[in-house]
XYZ file of C-alpha atoms in Angstrom:
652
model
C 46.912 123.225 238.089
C 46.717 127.164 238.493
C 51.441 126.888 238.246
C 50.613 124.388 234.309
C 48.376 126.946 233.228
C 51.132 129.982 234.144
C 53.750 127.981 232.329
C 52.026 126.975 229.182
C 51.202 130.338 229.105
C 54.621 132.051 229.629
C 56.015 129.428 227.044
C 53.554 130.726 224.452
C 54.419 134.380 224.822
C 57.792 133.816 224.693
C 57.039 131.799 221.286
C 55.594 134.864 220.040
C 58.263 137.368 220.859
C 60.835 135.569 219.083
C 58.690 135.107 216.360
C 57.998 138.915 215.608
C 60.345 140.359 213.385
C 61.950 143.742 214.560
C 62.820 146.828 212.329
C 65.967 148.039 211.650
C 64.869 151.666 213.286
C 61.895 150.587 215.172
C 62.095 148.483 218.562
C 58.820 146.685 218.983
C 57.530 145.487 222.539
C 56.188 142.256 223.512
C 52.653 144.062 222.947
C 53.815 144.774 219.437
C 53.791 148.502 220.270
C 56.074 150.339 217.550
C 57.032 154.117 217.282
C 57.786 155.904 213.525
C 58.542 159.500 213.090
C 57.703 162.506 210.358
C 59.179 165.455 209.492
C 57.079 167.956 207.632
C 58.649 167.706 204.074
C 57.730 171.309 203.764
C 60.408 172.008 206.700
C 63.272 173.353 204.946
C 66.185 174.228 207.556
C 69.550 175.540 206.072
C 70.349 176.139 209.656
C 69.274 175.190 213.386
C 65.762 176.425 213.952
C 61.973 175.651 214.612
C 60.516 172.803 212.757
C 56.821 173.363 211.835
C 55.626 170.252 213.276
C 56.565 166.713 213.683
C 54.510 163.981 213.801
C 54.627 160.817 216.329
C 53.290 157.423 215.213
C 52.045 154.819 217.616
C 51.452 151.029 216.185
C 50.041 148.554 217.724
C 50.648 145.203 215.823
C 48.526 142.928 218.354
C 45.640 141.467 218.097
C 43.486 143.172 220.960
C 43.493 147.221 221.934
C 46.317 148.063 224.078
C 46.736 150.491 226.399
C 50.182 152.510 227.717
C 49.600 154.161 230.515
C 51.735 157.285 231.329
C 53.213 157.346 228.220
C 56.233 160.050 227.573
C 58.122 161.291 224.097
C 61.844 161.859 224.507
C 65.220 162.649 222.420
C 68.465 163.582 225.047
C 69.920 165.267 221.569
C 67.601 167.726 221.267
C 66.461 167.997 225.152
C 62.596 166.858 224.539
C 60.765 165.321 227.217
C 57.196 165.390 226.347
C 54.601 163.185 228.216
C 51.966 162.469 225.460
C 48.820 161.659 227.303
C 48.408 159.781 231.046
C 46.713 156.950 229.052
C 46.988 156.192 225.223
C 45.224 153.652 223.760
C 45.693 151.730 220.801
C 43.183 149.413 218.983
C 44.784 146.274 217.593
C 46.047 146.397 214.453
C 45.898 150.478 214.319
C 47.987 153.302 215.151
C 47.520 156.634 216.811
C 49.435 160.508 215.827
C 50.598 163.097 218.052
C 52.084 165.993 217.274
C 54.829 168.496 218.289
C 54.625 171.601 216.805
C 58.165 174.748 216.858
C 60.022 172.046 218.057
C 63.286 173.300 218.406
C 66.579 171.937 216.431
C 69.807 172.968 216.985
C 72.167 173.553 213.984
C 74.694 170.923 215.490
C 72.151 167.621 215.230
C 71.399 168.564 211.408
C 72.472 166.189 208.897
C 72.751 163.859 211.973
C 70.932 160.476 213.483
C 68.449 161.812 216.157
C 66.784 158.661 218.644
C 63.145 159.299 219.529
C 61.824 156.964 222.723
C 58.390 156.117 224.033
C 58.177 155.021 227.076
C 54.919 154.238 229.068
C 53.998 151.360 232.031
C 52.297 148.486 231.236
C 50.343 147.615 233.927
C 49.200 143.645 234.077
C 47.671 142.012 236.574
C 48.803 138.488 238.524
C 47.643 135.332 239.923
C 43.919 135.907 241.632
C 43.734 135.500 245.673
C 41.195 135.078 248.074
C 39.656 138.158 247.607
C 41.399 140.116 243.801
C 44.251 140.018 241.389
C 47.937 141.389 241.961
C 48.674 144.047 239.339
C 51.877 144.073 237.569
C 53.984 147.468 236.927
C 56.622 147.097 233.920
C 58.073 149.927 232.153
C 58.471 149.478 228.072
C 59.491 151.145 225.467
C 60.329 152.017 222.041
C 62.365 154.018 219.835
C 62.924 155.426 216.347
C 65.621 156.616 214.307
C 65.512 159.863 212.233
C 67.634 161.987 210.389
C 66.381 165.467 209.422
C 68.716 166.957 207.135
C 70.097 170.063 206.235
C 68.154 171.780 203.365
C 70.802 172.789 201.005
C 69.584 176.457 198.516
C 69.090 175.513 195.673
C 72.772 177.144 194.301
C 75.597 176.556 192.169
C 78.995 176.338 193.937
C 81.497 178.072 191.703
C 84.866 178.562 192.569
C 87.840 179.969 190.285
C 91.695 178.730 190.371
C 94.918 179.872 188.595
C 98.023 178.080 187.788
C 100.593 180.703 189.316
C 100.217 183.279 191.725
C 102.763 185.784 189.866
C 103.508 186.454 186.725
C 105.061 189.089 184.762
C 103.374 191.401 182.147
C 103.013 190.187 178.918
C 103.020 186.279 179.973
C 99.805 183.976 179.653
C 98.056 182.529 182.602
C 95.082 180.367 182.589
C 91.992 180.466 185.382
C 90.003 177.326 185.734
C 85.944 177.809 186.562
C 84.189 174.857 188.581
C 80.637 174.601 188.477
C 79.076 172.263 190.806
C 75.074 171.534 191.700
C 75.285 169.423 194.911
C 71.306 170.303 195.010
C 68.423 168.083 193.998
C 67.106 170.868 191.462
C 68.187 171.209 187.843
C 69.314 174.744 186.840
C 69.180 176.304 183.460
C 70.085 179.474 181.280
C 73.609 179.756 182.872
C 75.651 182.724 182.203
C 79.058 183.168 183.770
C 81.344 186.112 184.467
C 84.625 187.455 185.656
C 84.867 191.246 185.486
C 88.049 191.322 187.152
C 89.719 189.506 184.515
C 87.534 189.821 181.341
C 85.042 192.188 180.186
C 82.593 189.518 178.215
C 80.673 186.809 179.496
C 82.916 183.375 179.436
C 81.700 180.390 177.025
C 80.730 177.664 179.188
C 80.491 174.230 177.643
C 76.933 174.348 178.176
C 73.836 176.052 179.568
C 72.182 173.906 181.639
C 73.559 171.921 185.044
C 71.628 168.840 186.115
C 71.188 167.791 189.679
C 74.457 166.608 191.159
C 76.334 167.265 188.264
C 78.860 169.573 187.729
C 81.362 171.304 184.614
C 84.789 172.934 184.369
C 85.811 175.469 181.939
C 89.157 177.029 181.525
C 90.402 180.878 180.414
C 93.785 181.616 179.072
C 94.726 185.699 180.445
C 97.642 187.488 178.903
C 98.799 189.442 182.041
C 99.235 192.909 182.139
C 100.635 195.558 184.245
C 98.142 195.263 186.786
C 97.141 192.275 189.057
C 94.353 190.336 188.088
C 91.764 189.188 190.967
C 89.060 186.325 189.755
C 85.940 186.350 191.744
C 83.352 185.062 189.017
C 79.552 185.510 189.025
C 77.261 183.059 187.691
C 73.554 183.617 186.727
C 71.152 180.918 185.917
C 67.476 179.785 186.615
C 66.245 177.243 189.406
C 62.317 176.283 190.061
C 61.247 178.666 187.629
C 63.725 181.619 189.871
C 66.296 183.606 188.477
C 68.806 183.896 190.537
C 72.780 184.226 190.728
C 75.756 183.122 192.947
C 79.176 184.367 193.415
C 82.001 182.692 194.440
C 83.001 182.948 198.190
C 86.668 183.684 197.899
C 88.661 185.634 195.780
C 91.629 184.539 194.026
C 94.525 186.470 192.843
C 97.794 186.785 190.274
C 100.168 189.819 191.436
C 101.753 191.096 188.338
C 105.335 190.942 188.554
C 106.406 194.360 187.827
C 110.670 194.041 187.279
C 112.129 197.671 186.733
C 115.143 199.691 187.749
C 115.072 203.385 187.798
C 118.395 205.649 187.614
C 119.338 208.720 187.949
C 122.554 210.512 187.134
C 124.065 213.584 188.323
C 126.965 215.194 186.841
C 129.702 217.748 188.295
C 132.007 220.550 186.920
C 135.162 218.822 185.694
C 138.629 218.894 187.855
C 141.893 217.567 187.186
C 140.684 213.879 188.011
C 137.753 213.781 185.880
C 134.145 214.578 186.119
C 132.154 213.051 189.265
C 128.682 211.386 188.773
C 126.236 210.379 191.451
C 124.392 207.929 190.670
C 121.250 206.382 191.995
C 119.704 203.407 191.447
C 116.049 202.372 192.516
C 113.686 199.476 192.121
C 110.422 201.105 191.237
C 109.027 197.083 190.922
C 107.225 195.039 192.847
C 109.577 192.227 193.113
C 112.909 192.065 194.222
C 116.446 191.957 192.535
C 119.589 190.397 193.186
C 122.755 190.314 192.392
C 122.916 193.699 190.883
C 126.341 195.488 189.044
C 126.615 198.456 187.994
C 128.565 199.179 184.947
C 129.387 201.917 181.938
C 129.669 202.241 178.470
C 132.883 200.094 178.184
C 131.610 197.388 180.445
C 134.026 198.951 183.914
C 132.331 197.471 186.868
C 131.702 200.191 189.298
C 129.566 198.942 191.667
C 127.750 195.308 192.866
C 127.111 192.588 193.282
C 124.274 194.417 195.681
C 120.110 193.548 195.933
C 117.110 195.780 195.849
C 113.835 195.193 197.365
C 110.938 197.051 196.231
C 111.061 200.626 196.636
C 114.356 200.243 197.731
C 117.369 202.289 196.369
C 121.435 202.816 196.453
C 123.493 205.768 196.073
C 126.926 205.787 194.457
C 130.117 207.812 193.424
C 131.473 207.774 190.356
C 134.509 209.540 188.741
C 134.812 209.261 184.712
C 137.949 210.327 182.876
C 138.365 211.639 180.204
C 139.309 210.015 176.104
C 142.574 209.635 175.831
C 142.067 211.437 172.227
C 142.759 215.520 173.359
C 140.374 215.914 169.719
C 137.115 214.251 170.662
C 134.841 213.889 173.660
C 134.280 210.833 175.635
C 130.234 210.235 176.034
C 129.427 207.857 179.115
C 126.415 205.852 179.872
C 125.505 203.147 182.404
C 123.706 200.202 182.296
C 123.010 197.521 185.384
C 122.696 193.557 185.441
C 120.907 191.793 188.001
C 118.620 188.702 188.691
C 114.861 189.260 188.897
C 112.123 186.732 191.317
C 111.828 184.195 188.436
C 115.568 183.521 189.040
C 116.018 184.953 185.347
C 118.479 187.137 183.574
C 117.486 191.157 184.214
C 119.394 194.123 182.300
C 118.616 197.911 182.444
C 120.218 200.420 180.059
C 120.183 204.487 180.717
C 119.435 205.737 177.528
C 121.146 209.278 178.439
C 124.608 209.750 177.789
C 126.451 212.272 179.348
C 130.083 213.760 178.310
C 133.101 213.828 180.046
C 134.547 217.709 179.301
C 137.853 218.064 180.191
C 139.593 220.251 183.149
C 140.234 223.678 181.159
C 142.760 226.322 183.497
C 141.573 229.645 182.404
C 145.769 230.283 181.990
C 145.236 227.977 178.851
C 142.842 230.422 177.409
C 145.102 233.574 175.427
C 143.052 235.091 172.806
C 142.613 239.315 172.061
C 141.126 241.114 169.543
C 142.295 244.385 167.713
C 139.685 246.759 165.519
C 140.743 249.731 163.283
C 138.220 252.272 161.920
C 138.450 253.819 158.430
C 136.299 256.134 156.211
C 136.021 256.214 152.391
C 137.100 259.508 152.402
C 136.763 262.985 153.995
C 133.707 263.928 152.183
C 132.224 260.131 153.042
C 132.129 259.960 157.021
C 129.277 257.484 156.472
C 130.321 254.176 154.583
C 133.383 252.883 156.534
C 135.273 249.551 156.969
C 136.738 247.808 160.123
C 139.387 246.088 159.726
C 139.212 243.154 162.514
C 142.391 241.143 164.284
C 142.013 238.068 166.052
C 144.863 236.407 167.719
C 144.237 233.184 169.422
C 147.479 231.816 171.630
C 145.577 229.231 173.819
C 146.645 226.272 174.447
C 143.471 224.499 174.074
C 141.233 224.803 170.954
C 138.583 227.510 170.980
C 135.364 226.967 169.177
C 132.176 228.171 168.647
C 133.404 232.442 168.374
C 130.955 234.981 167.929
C 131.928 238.478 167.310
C 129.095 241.093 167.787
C 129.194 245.154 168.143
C 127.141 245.850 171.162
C 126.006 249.616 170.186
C 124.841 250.254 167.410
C 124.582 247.069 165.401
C 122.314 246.057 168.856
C 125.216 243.387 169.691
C 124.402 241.780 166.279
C 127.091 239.081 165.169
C 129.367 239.898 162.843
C 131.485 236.906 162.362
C 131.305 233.251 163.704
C 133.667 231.175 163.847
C 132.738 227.119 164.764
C 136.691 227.197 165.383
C 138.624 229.757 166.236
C 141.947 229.149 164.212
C 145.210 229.767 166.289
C 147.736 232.288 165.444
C 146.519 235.139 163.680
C 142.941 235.878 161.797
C 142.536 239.356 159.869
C 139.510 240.675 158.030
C 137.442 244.001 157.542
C 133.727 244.459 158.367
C 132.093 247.379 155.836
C 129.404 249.349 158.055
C 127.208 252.585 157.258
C 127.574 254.760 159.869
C 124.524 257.465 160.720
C 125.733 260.915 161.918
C 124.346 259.999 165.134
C 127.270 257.203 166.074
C 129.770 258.393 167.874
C 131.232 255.096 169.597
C 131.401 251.820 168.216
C 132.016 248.720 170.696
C 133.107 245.076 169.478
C 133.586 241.917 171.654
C 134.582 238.171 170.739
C 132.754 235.581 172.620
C 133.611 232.055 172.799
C 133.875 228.189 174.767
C 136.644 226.702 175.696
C 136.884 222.958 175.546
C 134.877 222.264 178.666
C 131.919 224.621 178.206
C 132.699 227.474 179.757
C 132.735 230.868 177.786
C 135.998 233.060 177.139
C 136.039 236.351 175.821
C 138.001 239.341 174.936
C 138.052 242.869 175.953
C 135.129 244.974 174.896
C 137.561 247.478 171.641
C 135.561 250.728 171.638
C 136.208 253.350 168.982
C 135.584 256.889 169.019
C 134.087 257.464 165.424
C 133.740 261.088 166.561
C 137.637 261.569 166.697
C 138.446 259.985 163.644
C 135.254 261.889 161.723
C 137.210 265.346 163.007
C 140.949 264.195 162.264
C 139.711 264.130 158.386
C 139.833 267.538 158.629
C 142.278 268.377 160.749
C 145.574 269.542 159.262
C 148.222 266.457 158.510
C 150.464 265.464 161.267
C 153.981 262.963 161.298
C 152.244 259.580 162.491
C 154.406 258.401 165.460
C 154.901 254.897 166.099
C 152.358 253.826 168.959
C 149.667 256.623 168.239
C 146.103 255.411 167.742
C 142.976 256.101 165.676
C 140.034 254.341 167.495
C 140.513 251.075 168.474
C 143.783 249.028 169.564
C 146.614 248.883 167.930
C 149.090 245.961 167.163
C 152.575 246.795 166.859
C 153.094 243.712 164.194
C 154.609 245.224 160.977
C 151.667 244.446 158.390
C 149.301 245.914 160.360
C 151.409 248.713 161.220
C 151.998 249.431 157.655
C 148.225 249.590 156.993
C 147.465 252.301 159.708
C 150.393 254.335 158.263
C 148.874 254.083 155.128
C 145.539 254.744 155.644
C 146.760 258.081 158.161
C 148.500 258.967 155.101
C 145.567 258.786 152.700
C 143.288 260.520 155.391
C 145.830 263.515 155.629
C 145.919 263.628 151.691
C 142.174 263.965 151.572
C 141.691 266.355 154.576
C 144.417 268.674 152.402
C 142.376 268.166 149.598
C 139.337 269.540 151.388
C 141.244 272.658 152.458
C 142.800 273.696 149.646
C 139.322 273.264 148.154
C 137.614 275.173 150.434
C 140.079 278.080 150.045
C 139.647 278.106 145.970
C 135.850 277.861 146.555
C 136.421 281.166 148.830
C 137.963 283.213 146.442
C 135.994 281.872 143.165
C 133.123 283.220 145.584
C 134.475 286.687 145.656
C 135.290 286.659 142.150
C 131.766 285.867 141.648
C 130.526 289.027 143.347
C 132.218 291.548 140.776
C 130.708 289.820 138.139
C 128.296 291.772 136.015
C 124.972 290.250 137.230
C 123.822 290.363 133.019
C 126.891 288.239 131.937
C 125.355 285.042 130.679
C 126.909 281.564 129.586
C 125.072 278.480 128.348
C 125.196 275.182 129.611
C 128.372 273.525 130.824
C 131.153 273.942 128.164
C 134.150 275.727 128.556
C 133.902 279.383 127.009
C 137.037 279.885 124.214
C 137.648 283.670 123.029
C 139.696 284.120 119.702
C 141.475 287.680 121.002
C 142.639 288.703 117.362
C 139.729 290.775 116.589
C 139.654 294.871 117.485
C 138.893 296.316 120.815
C 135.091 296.131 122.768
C 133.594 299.504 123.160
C 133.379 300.094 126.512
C 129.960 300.612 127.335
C 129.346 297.029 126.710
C 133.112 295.097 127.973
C 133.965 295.613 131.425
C 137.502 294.004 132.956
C 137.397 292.319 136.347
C 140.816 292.386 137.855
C 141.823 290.002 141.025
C 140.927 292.738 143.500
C 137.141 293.614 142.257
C 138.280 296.570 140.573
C 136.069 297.173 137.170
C 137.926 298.303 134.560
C 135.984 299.630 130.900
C 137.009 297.672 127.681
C 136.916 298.319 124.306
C 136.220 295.797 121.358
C 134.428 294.845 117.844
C 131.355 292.863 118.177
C 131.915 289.368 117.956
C 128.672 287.250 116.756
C 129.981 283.281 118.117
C 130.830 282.143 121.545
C 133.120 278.297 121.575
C 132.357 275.573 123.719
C 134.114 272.602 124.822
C 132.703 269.010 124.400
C 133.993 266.360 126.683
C 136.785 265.738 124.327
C 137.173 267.938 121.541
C 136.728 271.975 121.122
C 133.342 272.413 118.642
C 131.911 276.275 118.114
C 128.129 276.837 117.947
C 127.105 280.840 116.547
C 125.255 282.769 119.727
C 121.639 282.518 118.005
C 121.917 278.982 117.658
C 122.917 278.397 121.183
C 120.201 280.813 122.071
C 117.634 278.574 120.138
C 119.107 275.460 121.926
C 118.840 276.392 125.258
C 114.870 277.887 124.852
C 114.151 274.171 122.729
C 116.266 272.049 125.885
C 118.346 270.235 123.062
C 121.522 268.756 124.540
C 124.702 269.576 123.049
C 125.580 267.660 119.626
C 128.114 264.981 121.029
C 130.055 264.856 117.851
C 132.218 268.052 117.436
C 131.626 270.988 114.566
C 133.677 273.517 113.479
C 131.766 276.630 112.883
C 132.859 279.470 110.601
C 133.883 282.237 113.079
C 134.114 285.627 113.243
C 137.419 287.392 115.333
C 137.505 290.114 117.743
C 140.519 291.618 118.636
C 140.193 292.334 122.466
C 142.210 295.015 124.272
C 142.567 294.400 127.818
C 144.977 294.743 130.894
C 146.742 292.041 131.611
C 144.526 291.065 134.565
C 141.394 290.876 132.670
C 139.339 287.541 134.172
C 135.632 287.663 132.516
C 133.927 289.520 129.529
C 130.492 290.669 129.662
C 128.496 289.713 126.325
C 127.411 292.747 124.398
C 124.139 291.183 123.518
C 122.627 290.827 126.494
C 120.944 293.665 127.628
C 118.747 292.504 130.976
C 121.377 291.834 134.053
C 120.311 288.176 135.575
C 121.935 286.003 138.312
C 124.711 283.627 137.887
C 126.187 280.670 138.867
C 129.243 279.075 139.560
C 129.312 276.133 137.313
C 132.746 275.080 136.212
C 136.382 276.305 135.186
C 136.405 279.153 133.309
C 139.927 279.735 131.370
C 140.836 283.255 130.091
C 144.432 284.032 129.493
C 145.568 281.652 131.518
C 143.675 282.786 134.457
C 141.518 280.083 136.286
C 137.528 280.691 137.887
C 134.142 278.630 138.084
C 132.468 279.180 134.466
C 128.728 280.719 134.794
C 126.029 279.138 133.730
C 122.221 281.450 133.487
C 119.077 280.182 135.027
């Protein structure tokens, strides 16, 4: 009976196990014992960490209380084992919590299923013997499923992107701005920047970002000489927080900076040409290939070669001259290569440099001759030089300067942009200060490859030539010189003869002066000191009239001697206009003289009175018989009596 009832029995549980329906996380006993799990919703781990509690619930789906005995919390995952309470009941129909509070989970098992299982003995009891009933020992259990996830800030993820990674200056690249909200939290009032690449805010299509959503916006850069480095900033507002995020990596465009550099040096010219060195550097930050080198008429003279950056080449280069001898050959350079876009590159030196050509200083022959002369011998100021250039090179001569270097303070003179060959004459006037006694002239000039020629300072003595003015006349021999060189060509030989000539001619004149003025001065002391005649005529006597008495005519002979005269008073004195003979009575002169009337210019003829004079044959002067009160004279001009020559006298 007792084995009937057992089976019924076991028949109908097993009935009632199949029919209760088991969840898809939960695995529910034969009691109807089920487990569910719950994670503070406050918990909010970015990263492993503590939770702040989490909470165990217990079903029991039966009909009658229920009891697990021993019952124990566990998750391999996370290392909990956690025995609950030795016995837990549970009414039917009900449920009981427990909680575990800083439980600790690691940063791997986020985002991640986790398996929580109760486990507990349920403890039954068998058939009844003679004296109690058997108890039955059977482990259960049952689990959950959770996933606590990771708590994600409540950010924009922005991220910027270019099209190419180099560029060169001047070209247009364009960035591309993603804006993505992977939270669950709407954010508003965004703003968006990119200092390294603009210096305003960029437009974005709109303000606001939903949750989950995200926007794109794109920014055309002209490139400049610089690189440009996106790493863009965006503000905006999320639960009521302002707040900002920047993007995590940078990204870059190199500018493409494609220059040469070169520099030229130039050497003195020989008989092969002029030598340059040349060097050529890539001050860029790219490379270039295939590089030639080449000058102003396209002759290759060096490549095909390739620069890195900073990198540079040295080369030798000889130029030659135009074939013209009459102009100058200016060379440049220029170089051709191929830059990092695989493109065309060309550089041009702006400087051009000129190719002189070889000059042998036995091609230079020029000289330079320079003669002295004064107006005359009473003039040893104003004077005139009288310059000879003679050019004989064999290459043309330009840019002649001639300067004096003492006492015009080496002032030029003449230029000359070219010095004509063969012969150039010409005469320099100068004013000449007692003080100079040496003159010094020079001719400076460039031959054809830069390089300055000149003559042989010509000094002249002025001091010599002011003294052989007055020095008696001498025979000029052929070869003698007056200050100066001289050439023995015939023209200019003929012109120093002359001019000697006309020097000795005036320094006679100046003798032969000074010896009249000599005796005229002796003369002048036997003159009666009160012998008087006005102004600057020429005195005439009319000797027909009778003799002066001789208390008031005295007769000067050439020696001094005095000798007494006798005449009749004569009452007019004749003067001598510039070109006629006129007579003027002696009060009327007397009256013109006190009034300082000038002489009439036209001439008169006066009625005259005549004197015969009687003197010796040597008489020179006559004393006037109407002046009584001696006074000084002086020597004015030619006095003619008889034939006989002195200064006339003239009263002051």
């Amino acid at each position: 009976m007792k084995r009937l009832i057992s089976c019924i029995l076991t028949i109908a549980f097993l009935f009632c196990a199949v029919a209760v329906p088991l969840s898809a996380t939960d695995a529910v006993n034969s009691h109807s014992i089920s487990l569910a799990l719950t994670v503070d919703p406050e918990a909010e781990l970015s990263v492993g960490g503590a939770l702040s509690w989490l909470r165990f619930d217990i079903h029991n789906g039966g009909v009658s209380e229920y009891t697990l005995n021993n019952a124990i919390i566990s998750c391999p995952a996370i290392g909990l084992n956690e025995r609950l309470e030795s016995v837990v009941t549970v009414s039917a129909q009900a449920a009981r919590e427990f909680y575990l509070y800083g439980l600790n989970i690691p940063d791997s098992v986020l985002d991640t299923e986790l398996t929580f299982e109760l486990s507990w003995v349920d403890i039954s009891y068998g058939p009844l013997d003679i004296y109690q009933e058997t108890p039955i020992y059977i482990n259960e259990s049952a689990s959950a499923t959770i996933v606590i996830e990771r708590f994600i800030e409540p950010v924009i993820s922005i991220q910027s992107s270019c099209n190419i990674e180099l560029a060169k200056p001047d070209t247009t690249v364009e960035f591309v701005y993603t804006l993505e909200n992977a939270t669950k939290f709407d954010m508003t009032n965004l703003v968006l920047y990119d200092e390294g690449i603009v210096d305003t805010t960029i437009v974005l299509p709109s303000t606001s970002l939903l949750a989950g959503a995200s926007m794109t916006v794109t920014l055309p850069v002209v490139m400049g000489e610089e690189n440009l480095i996106s790493q863009p900033l965006v503000t905006y507002t999320v639960r009521n927080q302002p707040t900002q995020t920047a993007a995590a990596e940078a990204v870059t465009v190199e500018c493409a900076i494609i220059e040469l550099q070169m520099s030229v040096q130039s050497f003195a010219a020989t008989t092969e040409g002029v030598e340059f060195a040349i060097t050529v550097t890539n001050v860029g930050t790219q490379p270039i290939t295939n590089i030639r080198l080449y000058d102003e008429i396209n002759t290759l003279i060096d490549g095909p070669f390739d620069l890195a950056a900073s990198q540079s080449k040295s080369i030798s280069y000889v130029a030659t001259a135009a074939q013209s001898a009459t102009q100058t050959r200016y060379i440049s350079f220029h170089a051709e290569g191929t830059d990092c876009f695989l493109e065309p590159y060309i550089y041009n030196d702006t400087t051009s440099y000129p190719i002189i050509p070889y000059v042998d200083s036995s091609q230079i022959d020029i000289s330079l001759s320079a003669t002295l002369s004064f107006a005359s011998s009473a003039d040893t100021e104003n004077a005139t030089v009288f310059f000879e250039i003679i050019n004989n090179s064999e290459v043309p001569i330009s840019n002649a300067s001639l300067t004096e270097q003492y006492y015009l303070g080496s002032q030029s003179i003449a230029d000359f942009a070219v010095l004509s060959a063969g012969v150039t004459a010409f005469s320099y006037d100068i004013t000449l200060s007692g003080e100079v006694t040496t003159l010094a002239f020079a001719l400076n000039a460039f031959d054809p490859s830069g390089n300055p020629c000149s003559t042989p300072t010509v000094v002249i003595d002025v001091s010599a030539i002011r003294e052989s003015l007055t020095a008696p006349s001498t025979p000029m021999i052929e070869g003698d010189t007056i200050g100066g060189t001289i050439d023995t060509s015939g023209i200019a030989r003929a012109i120093r003869i002359a001019l000697i000539i006309i020097c000795a001619i005036v320094a006679i004149g100046v003798v032969v002066a000074l010896i009249l003025y000599y005796f005229e001065f002796k003369l002048k002391s036997a003159i009666p000191e009160d012998f008087e005649i006005h102004t600057t005529g020429k005195i005439i006597m009319d000797e027909t009239a009778a003799e002066f008495p001789a208390e008031i005519a005295v007769a000067v002979d050439e020696t001094g001697a005095r000798t007494p005269m006798t005449a009749a008073p004569f009452e007019k004195l004749g003067y001598v206009a510039p070109t006629r003979l006129r007579y003027i009575s002696y009060e009327e002169e007397k009256q013109r003289v006190a009034e300082r009337k000038p002489l009439p210019s036209e001439p008169e003829v006066i009625e005259t009175k005549t004197a015969v004079i009687n003197r010796p044959a040597n008489v020179r002067l006559i004393r006037s018989a109407y002046e009584k009160k001696p006074r000084p004279l002086v020597w004015n001009e030619v006095l003619r009596v008889n034939g006989l020559t002195a200064d006339g006298l003239n009263r002051r």
